[in-house]
C-alpha atoms as a printed R data frame, in Angstrom:
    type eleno elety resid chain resno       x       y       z
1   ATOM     1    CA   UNK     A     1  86.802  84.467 107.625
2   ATOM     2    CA   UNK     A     2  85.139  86.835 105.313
3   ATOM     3    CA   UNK     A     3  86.508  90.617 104.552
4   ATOM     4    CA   UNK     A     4  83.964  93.298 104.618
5   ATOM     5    CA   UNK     A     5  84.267  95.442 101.395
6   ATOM     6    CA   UNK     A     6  84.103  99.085 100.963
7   ATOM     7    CA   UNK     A     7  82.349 101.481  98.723
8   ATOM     8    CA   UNK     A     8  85.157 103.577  96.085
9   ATOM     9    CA   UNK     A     9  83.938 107.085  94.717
10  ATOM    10    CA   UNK     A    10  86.884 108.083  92.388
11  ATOM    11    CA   UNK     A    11  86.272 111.439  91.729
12  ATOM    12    CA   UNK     A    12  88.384 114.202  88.934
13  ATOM    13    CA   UNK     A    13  87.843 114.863  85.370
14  ATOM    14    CA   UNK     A    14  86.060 111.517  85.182
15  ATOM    15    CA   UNK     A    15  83.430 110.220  87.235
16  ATOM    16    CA   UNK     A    16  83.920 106.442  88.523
17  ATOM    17    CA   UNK     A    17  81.853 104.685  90.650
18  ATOM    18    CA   UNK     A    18  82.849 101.348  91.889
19  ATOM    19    CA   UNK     A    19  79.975  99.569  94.018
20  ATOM    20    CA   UNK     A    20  81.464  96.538  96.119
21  ATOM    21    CA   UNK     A    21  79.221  94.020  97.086
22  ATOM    22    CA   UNK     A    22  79.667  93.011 100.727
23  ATOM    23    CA   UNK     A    23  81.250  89.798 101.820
24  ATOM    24    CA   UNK     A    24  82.586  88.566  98.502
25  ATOM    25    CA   UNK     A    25  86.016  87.600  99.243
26  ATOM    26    CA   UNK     A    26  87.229  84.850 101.686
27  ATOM    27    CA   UNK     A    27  90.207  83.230 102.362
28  ATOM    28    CA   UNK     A    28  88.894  80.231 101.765
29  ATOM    29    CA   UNK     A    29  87.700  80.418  98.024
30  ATOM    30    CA   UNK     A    30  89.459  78.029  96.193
31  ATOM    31    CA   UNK     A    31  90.162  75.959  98.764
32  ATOM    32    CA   UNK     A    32  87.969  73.414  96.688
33  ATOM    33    CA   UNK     A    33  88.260  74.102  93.198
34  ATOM    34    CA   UNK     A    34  92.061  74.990  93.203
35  ATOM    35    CA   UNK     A    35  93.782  74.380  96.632
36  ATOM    36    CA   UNK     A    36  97.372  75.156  94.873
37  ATOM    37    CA   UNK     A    37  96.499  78.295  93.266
38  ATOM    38    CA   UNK     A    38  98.786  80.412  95.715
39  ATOM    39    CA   UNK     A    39 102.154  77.694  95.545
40  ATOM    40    CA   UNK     A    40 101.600  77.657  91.698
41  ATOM    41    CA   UNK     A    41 102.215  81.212  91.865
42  ATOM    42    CA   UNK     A    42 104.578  81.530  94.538
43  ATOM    43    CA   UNK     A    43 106.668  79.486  92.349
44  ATOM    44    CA   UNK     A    44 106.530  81.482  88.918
45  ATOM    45    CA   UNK     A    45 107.174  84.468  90.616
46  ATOM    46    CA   UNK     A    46 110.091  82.980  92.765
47  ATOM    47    CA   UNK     A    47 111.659  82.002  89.323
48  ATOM    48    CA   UNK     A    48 111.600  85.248  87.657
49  ATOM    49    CA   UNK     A    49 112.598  86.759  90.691
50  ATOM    50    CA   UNK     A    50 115.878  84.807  90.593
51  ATOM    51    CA   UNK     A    51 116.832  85.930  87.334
52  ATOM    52    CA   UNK     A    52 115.856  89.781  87.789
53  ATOM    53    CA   UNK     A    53 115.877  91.080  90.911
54  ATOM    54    CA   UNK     A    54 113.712  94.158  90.069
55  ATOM    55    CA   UNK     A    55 110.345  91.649  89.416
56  ATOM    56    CA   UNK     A    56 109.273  91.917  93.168
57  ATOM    57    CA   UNK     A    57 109.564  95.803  93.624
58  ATOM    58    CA   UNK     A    58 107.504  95.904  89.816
59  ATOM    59    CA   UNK     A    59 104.728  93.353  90.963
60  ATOM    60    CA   UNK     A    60 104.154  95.002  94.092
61  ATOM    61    CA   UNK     A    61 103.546  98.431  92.412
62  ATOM    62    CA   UNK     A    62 101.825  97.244  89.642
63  ATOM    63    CA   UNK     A    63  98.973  95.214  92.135
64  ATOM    64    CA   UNK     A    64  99.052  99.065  93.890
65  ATOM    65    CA   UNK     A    65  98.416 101.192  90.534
66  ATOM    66    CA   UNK     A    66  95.628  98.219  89.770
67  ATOM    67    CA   UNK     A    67  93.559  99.084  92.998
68  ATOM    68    CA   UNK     A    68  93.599 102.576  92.856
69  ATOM    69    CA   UNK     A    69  91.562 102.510  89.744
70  ATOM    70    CA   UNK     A    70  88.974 100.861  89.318
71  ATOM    71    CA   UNK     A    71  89.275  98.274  92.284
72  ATOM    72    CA   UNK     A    72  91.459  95.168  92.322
73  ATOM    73    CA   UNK     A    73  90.245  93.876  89.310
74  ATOM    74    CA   UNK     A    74  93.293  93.371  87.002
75  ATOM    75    CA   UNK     A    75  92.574  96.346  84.705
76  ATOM    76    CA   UNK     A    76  96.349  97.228  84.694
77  ATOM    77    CA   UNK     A    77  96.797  93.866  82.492
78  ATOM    78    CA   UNK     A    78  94.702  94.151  79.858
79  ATOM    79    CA   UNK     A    79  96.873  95.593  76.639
80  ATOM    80    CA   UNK     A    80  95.756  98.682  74.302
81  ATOM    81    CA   UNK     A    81  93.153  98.652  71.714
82  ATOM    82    CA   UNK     A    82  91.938 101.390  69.654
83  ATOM    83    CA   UNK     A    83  92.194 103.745  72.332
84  ATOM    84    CA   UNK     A    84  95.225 103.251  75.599
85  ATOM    85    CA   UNK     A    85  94.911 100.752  78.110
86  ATOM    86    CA   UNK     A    86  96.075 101.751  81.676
87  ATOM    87    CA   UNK     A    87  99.309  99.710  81.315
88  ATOM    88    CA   UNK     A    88 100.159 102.247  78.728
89  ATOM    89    CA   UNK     A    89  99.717 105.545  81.051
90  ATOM    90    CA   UNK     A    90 102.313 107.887  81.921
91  ATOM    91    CA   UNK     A    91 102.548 106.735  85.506
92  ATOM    92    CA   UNK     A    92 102.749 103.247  84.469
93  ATOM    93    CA   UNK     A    93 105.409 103.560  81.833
94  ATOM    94    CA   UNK     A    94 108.089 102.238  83.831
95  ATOM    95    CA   UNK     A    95 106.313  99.085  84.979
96  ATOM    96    CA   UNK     A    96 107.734  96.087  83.268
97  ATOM    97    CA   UNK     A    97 107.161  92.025  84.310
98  ATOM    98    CA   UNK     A    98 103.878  91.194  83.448
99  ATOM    99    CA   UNK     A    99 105.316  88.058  81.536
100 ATOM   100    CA   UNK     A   100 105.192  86.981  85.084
101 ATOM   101    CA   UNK     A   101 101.533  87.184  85.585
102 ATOM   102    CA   UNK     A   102 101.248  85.560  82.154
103 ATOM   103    CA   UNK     A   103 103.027  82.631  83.119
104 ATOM   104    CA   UNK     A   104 101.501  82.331  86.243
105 ATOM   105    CA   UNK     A   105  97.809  82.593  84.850
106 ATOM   106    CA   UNK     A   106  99.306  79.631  82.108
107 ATOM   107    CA   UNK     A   107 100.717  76.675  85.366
108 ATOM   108    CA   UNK     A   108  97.176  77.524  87.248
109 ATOM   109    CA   UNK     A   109  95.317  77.183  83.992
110 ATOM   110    CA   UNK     A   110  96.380  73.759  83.359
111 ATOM   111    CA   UNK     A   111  95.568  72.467  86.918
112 ATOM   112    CA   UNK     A   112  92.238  74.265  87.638
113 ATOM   113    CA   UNK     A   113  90.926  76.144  84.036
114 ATOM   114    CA   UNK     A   114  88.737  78.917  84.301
115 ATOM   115    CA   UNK     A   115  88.764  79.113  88.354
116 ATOM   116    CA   UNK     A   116  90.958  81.433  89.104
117 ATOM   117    CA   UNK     A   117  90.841  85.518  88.071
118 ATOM   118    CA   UNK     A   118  93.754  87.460  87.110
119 ATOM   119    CA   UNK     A   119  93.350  89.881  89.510
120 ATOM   120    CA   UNK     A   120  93.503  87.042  92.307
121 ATOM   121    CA   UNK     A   121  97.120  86.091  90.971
122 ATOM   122    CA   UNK     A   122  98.347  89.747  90.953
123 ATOM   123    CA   UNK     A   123  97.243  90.152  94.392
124 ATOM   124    CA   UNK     A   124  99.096  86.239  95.090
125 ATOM   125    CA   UNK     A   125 102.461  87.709  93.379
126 ATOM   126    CA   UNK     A   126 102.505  90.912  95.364
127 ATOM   127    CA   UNK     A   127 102.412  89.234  98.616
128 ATOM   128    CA   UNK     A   128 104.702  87.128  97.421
129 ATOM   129    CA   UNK     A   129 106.878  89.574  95.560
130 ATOM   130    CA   UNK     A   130 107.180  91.179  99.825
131 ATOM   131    CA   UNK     A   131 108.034  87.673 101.094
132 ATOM   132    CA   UNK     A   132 110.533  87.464  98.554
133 ATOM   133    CA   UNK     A   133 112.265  90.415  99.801
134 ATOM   134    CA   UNK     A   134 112.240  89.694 103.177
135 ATOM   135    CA   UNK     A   135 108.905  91.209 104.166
136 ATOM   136    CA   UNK     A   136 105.989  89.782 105.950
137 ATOM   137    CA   UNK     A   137 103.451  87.041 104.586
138 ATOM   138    CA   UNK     A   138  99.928  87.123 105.053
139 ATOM   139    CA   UNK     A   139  96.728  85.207 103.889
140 ATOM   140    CA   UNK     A   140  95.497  87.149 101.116
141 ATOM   141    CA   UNK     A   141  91.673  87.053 100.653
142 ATOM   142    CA   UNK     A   142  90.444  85.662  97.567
143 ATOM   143    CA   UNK     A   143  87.551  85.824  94.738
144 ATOM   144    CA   UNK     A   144  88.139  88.750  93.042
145 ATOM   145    CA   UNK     A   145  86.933  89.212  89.219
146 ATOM   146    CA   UNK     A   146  88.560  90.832  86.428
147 ATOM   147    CA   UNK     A   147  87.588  94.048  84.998
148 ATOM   148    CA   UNK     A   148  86.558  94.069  81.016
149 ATOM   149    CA   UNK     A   149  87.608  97.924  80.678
150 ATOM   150    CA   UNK     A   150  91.311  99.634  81.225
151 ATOM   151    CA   UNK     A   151  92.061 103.309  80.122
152 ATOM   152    CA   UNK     A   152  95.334 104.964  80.383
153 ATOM   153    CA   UNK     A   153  93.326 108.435  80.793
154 ATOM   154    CA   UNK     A   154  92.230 107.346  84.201
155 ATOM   155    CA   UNK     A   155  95.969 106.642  85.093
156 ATOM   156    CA   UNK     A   156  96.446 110.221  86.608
157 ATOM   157    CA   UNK     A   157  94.199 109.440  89.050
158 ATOM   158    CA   UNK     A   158  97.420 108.310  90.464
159 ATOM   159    CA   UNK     A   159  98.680 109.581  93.342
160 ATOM   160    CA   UNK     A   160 102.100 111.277  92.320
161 ATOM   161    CA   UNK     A   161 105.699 111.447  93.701
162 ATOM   162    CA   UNK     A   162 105.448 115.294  94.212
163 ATOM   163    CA   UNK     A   163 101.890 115.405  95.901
164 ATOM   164    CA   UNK     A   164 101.513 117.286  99.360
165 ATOM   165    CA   UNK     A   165 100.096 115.350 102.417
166 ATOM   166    CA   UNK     A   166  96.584 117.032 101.550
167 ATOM   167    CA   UNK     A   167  96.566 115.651  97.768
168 ATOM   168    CA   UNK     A   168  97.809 112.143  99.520
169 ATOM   169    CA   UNK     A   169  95.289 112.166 102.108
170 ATOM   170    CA   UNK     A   170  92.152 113.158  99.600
171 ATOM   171    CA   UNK     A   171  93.250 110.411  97.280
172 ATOM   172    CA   UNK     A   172  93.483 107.656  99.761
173 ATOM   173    CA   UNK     A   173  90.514 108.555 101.486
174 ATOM   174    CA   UNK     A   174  88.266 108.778  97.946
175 ATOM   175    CA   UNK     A   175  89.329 104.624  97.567
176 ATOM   176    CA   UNK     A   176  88.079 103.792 101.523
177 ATOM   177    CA   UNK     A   177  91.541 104.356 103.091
178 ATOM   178    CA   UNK     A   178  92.514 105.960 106.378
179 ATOM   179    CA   UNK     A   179  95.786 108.051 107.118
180 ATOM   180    CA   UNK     A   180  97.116 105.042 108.774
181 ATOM   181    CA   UNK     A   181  96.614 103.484 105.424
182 ATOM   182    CA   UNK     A   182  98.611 105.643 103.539
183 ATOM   183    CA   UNK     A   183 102.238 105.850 105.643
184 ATOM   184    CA   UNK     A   184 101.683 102.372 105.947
185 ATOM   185    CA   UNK     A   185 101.160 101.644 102.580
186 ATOM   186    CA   UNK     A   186 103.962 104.158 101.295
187 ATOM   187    CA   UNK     A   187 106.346 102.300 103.011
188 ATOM   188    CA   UNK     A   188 105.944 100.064  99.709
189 ATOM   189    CA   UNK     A   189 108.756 102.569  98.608
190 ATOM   190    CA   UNK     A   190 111.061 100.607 100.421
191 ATOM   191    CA   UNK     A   191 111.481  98.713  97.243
192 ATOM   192    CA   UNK     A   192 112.235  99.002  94.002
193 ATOM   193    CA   UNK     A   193 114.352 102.511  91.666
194 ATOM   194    CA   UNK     A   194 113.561 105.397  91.146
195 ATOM   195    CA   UNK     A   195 113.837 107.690  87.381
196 ATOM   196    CA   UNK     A   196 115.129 111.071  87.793
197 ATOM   197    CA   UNK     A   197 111.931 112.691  86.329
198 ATOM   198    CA   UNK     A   198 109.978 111.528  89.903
199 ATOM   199    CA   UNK     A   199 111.686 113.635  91.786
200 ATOM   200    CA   UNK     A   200 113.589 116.444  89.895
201 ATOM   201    CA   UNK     A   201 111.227 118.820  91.145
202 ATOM   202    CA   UNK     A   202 112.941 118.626  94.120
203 ATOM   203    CA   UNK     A   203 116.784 119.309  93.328
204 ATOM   204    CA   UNK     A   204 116.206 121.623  90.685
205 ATOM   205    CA   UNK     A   205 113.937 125.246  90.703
206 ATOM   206    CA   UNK     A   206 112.131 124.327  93.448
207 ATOM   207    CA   UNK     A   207 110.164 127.518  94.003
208 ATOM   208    CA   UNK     A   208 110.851 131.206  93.740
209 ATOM   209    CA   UNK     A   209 113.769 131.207  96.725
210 ATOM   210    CA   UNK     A   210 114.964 127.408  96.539
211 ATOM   211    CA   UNK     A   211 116.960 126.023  93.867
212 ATOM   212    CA   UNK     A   212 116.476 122.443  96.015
213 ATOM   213    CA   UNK     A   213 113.833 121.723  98.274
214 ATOM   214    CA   UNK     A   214 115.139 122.809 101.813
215 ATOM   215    CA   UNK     A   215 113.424 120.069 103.191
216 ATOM   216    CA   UNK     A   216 115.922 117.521 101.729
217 ATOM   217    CA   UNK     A   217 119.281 116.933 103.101
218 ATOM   218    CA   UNK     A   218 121.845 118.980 100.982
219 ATOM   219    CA   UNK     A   219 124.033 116.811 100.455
220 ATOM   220    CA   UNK     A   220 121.706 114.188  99.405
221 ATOM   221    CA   UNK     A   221 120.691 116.446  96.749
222 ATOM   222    CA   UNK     A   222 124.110 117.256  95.589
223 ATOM   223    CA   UNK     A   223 124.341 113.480  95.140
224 ATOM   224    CA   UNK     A   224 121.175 113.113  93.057
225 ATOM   225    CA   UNK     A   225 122.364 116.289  90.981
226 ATOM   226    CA   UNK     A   226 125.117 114.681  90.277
227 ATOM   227    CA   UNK     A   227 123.138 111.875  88.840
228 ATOM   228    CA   UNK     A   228 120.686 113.847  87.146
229 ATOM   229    CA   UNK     A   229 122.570 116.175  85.313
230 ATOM   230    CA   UNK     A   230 120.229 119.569  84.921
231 ATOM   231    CA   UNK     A   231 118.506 119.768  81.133
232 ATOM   232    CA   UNK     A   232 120.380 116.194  80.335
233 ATOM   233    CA   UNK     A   233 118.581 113.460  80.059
234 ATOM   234    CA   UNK     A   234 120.334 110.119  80.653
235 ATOM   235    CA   UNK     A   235 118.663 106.905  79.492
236 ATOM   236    CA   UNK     A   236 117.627 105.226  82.784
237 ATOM   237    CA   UNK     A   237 119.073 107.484  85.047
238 ATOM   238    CA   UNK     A   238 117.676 107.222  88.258
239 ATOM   239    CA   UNK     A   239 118.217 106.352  92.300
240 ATOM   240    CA   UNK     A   240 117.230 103.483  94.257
241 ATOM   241    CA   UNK     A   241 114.371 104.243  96.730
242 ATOM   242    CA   UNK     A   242 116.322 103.405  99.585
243 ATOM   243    CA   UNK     A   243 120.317 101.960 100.210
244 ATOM   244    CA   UNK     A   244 118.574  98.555 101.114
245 ATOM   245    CA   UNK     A   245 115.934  98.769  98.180
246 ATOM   246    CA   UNK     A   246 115.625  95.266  97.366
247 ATOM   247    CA   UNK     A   247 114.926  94.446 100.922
248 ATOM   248    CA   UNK     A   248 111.371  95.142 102.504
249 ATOM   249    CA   UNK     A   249 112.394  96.836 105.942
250 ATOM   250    CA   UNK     A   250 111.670 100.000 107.242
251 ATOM   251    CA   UNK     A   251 114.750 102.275 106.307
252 ATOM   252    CA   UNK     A   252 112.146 104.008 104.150
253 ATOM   253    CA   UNK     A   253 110.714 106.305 107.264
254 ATOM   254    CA   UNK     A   254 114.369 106.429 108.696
255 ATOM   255    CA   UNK     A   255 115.348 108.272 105.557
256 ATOM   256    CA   UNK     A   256 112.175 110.752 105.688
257 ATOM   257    CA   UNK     A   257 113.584 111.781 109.021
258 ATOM   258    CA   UNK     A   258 117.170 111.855 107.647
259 ATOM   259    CA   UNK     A   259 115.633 113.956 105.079
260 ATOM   260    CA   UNK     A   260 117.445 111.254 102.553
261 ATOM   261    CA   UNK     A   261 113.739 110.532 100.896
262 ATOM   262    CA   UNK     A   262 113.487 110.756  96.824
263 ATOM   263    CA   UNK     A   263 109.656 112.485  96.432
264 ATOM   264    CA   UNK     A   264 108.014 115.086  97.893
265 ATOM   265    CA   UNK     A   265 105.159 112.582  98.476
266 ATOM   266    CA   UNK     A   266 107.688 110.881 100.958
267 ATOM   267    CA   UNK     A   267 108.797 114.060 103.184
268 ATOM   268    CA   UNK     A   268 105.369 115.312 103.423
269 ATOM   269    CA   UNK     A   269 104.319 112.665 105.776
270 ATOM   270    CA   UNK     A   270 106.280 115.031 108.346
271 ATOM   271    CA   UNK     A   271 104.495 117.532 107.696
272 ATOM   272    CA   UNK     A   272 100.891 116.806 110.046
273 ATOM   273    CA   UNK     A   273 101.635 115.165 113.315
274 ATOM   274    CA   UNK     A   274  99.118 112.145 112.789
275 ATOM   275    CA   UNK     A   275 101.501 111.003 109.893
276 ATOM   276    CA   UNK     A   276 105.437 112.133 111.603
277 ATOM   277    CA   UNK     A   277 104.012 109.866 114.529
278 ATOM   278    CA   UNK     A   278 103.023 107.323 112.681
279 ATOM   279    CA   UNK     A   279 106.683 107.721 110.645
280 ATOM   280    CA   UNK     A   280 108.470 107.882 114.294
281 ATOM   281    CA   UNK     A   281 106.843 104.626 115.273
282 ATOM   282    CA   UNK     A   282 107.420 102.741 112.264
283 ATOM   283    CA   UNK     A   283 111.122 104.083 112.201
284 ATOM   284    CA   UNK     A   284 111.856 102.877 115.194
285 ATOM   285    CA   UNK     A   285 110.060  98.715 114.932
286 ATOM   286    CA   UNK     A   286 110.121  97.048 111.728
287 ATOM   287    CA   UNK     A   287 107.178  94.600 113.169
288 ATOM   288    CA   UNK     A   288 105.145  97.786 114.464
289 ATOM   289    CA   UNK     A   289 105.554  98.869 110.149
290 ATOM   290    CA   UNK     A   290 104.727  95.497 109.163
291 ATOM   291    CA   UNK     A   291 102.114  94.434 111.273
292 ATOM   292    CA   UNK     A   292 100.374  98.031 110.075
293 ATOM   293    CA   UNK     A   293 101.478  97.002 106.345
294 ATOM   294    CA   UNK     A   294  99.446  93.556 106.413
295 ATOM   295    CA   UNK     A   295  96.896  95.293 107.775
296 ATOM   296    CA   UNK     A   296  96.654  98.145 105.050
297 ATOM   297    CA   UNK     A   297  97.264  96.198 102.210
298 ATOM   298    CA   UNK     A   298  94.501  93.582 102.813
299 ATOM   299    CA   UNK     A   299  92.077  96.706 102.952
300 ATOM   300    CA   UNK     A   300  93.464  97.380 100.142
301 ATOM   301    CA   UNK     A   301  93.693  94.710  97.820
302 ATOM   302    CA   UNK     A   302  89.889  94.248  99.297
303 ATOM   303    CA   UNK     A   303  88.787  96.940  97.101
304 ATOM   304    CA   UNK     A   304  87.271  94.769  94.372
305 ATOM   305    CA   UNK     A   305  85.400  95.715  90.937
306 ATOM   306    CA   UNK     A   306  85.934  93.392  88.447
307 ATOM   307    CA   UNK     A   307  82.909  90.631  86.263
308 ATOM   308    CA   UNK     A   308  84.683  88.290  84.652
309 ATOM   309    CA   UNK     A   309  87.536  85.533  85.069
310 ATOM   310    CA   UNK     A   310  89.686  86.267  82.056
311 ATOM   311    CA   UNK     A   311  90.816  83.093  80.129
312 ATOM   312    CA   UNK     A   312  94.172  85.584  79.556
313 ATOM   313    CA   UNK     A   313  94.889  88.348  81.601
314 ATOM   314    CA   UNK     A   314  95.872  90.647  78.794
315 ATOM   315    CA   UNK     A   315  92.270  90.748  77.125
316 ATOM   316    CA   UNK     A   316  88.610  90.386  78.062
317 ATOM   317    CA   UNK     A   317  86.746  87.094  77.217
């Protein structure tokens, strides 16, 4: 089975092009040369997920701020030089665990060196990171390369926690992906915590007339007030994305329509009624969000740009 790629204009202050050759990942790809790539992995991350229970929400994020970039291509590992690798961007600055890529790039070097690309094992450990949590599996394609440059600059190419459904939609659409893709793929934020500085724009001096954005509930933002104490800053102060945020269901869209969501990137998806529908339906079925999730996430994590298999992840050969 072979997954057709796409063609990703990135377009802002810089100027990326990312051509995709067609038909260069299948699922089948190491099925010769290193048939227990994916358990090796599964493993390591299964490990480290036992002793910290915030490694699946961090992999999963960190294998989504890898493909919005410059394709699937492991960028987001390689560390700084002279100038700021992406790792070290703003958006990025709270992403932690890539030990675990490192040790999973060290078992599947010692059974099959040199085969298999760092970008390939992110994209392993963010399916598997889901699984973990008690979200779908699916048969990620394989064969992706690593990429030889990473710049933090490019990081706020990002899509942010306070963009409007029009910034969302233009920023999916510029990496090949539909507005099914993007409530599907937001409902990622099922997972993982939230720092007070991602969505303090809401619950304090909103806009001219609101102190708190009247689209969230009030007294969810009295709560988060009382967590993020106005022109205070406590050290890790935060909320979790959802009650159930180290599970991978869909209580993410049932808090949009409680009005209970953290960003403003979450409670504009009510805002057109392509992406409310699409927030209704997945609401209301976990397997009608999941089946859409697997679906949007292979597109995704298709997205490839790399040239290289990287001997370590956190440098170019």
């Amino acid at each position: 089975m072979e997954v057709t790629r796409v063609v990703v204009v990135l377009r802002s202050h810089i100027f990326l092009s990312i051509l995709v050759l067609a038909n260069t990942l299948s699922l089948n790809h190491y099925e010769q040369t290193c048939p227990n790539a994916e358990l090796t992995v599964a493993n390591v991350v299964k490990k480290a997920a036992a002793k910290d229970k915030t490694i699946p929400a961090t992999l999963l994020r960190m294998h989504f701020h890898d493909c919005f970039l410059r394709g699937c291509d492991a960028s987001i590992l390689l560390n700084s030089k002279v100038k700021k690798a992406e790792k070290d961007g703003p958006p990025n600055a709270s992403l932690h665990g890539f030990y675990v890529i490192d040790e999973a790039k060290k078992e599947v070097e010692t059974v099959c060196p040199g085969v298999v690309s760092c970008a390939d094992i992110l994209a392993f450990a963010a399916r598997d990171a889901v699984v973990l949590s008690g979200g779908p599996y699916w048969n990620v394609p394989k064969g992706r390369k690593d990429g030889r440059i990473s710049r933090a600059s490019e990081t706020a190419q990002l899509p942010a926690p306070t963009f409007n459904i029009s910034q969302l939609e233009h920023h999916f659409s510029i990496r090949g992906l539909n507005t099914n893709d993007l409530v599907a793929l937001l409902g990622a934020h099922t997972l993982g915590f939230a720092h007070c500085s991602s969505f303090n724009n809401r619950i304090y001096n909103f806009n001219a007339t609101h102190d708190v954005d009247p689209s969230m509930r009030p007294s969810f933002a009295a709560r988060l007030k009382s967590i993020c104490p106005p022109n205070k800053k406590v050290k890790n102060a935060g909320a979790p994305m959802d009650p159930s945020s180290g599970t991978f269901d869909n209580n993410y869209y049932k808090l949009i329509i409680q009005r209970n969501s953290l960003f403003s990137a979450d409670q504009a998806l009510l805002t057109t009624p392509t992406t409310k529908d699409l927030v209704n339906k997945f609401a209301t079925s976990k397997h009608t969000f999941t089946r859409a999730f697997v679906k949007s996430i292979t597109k995704m994590s298709s997205i490839t740009g790399g040239q290289e298999i990287r001997k370590d992840c956190r440098k170019a050969n």
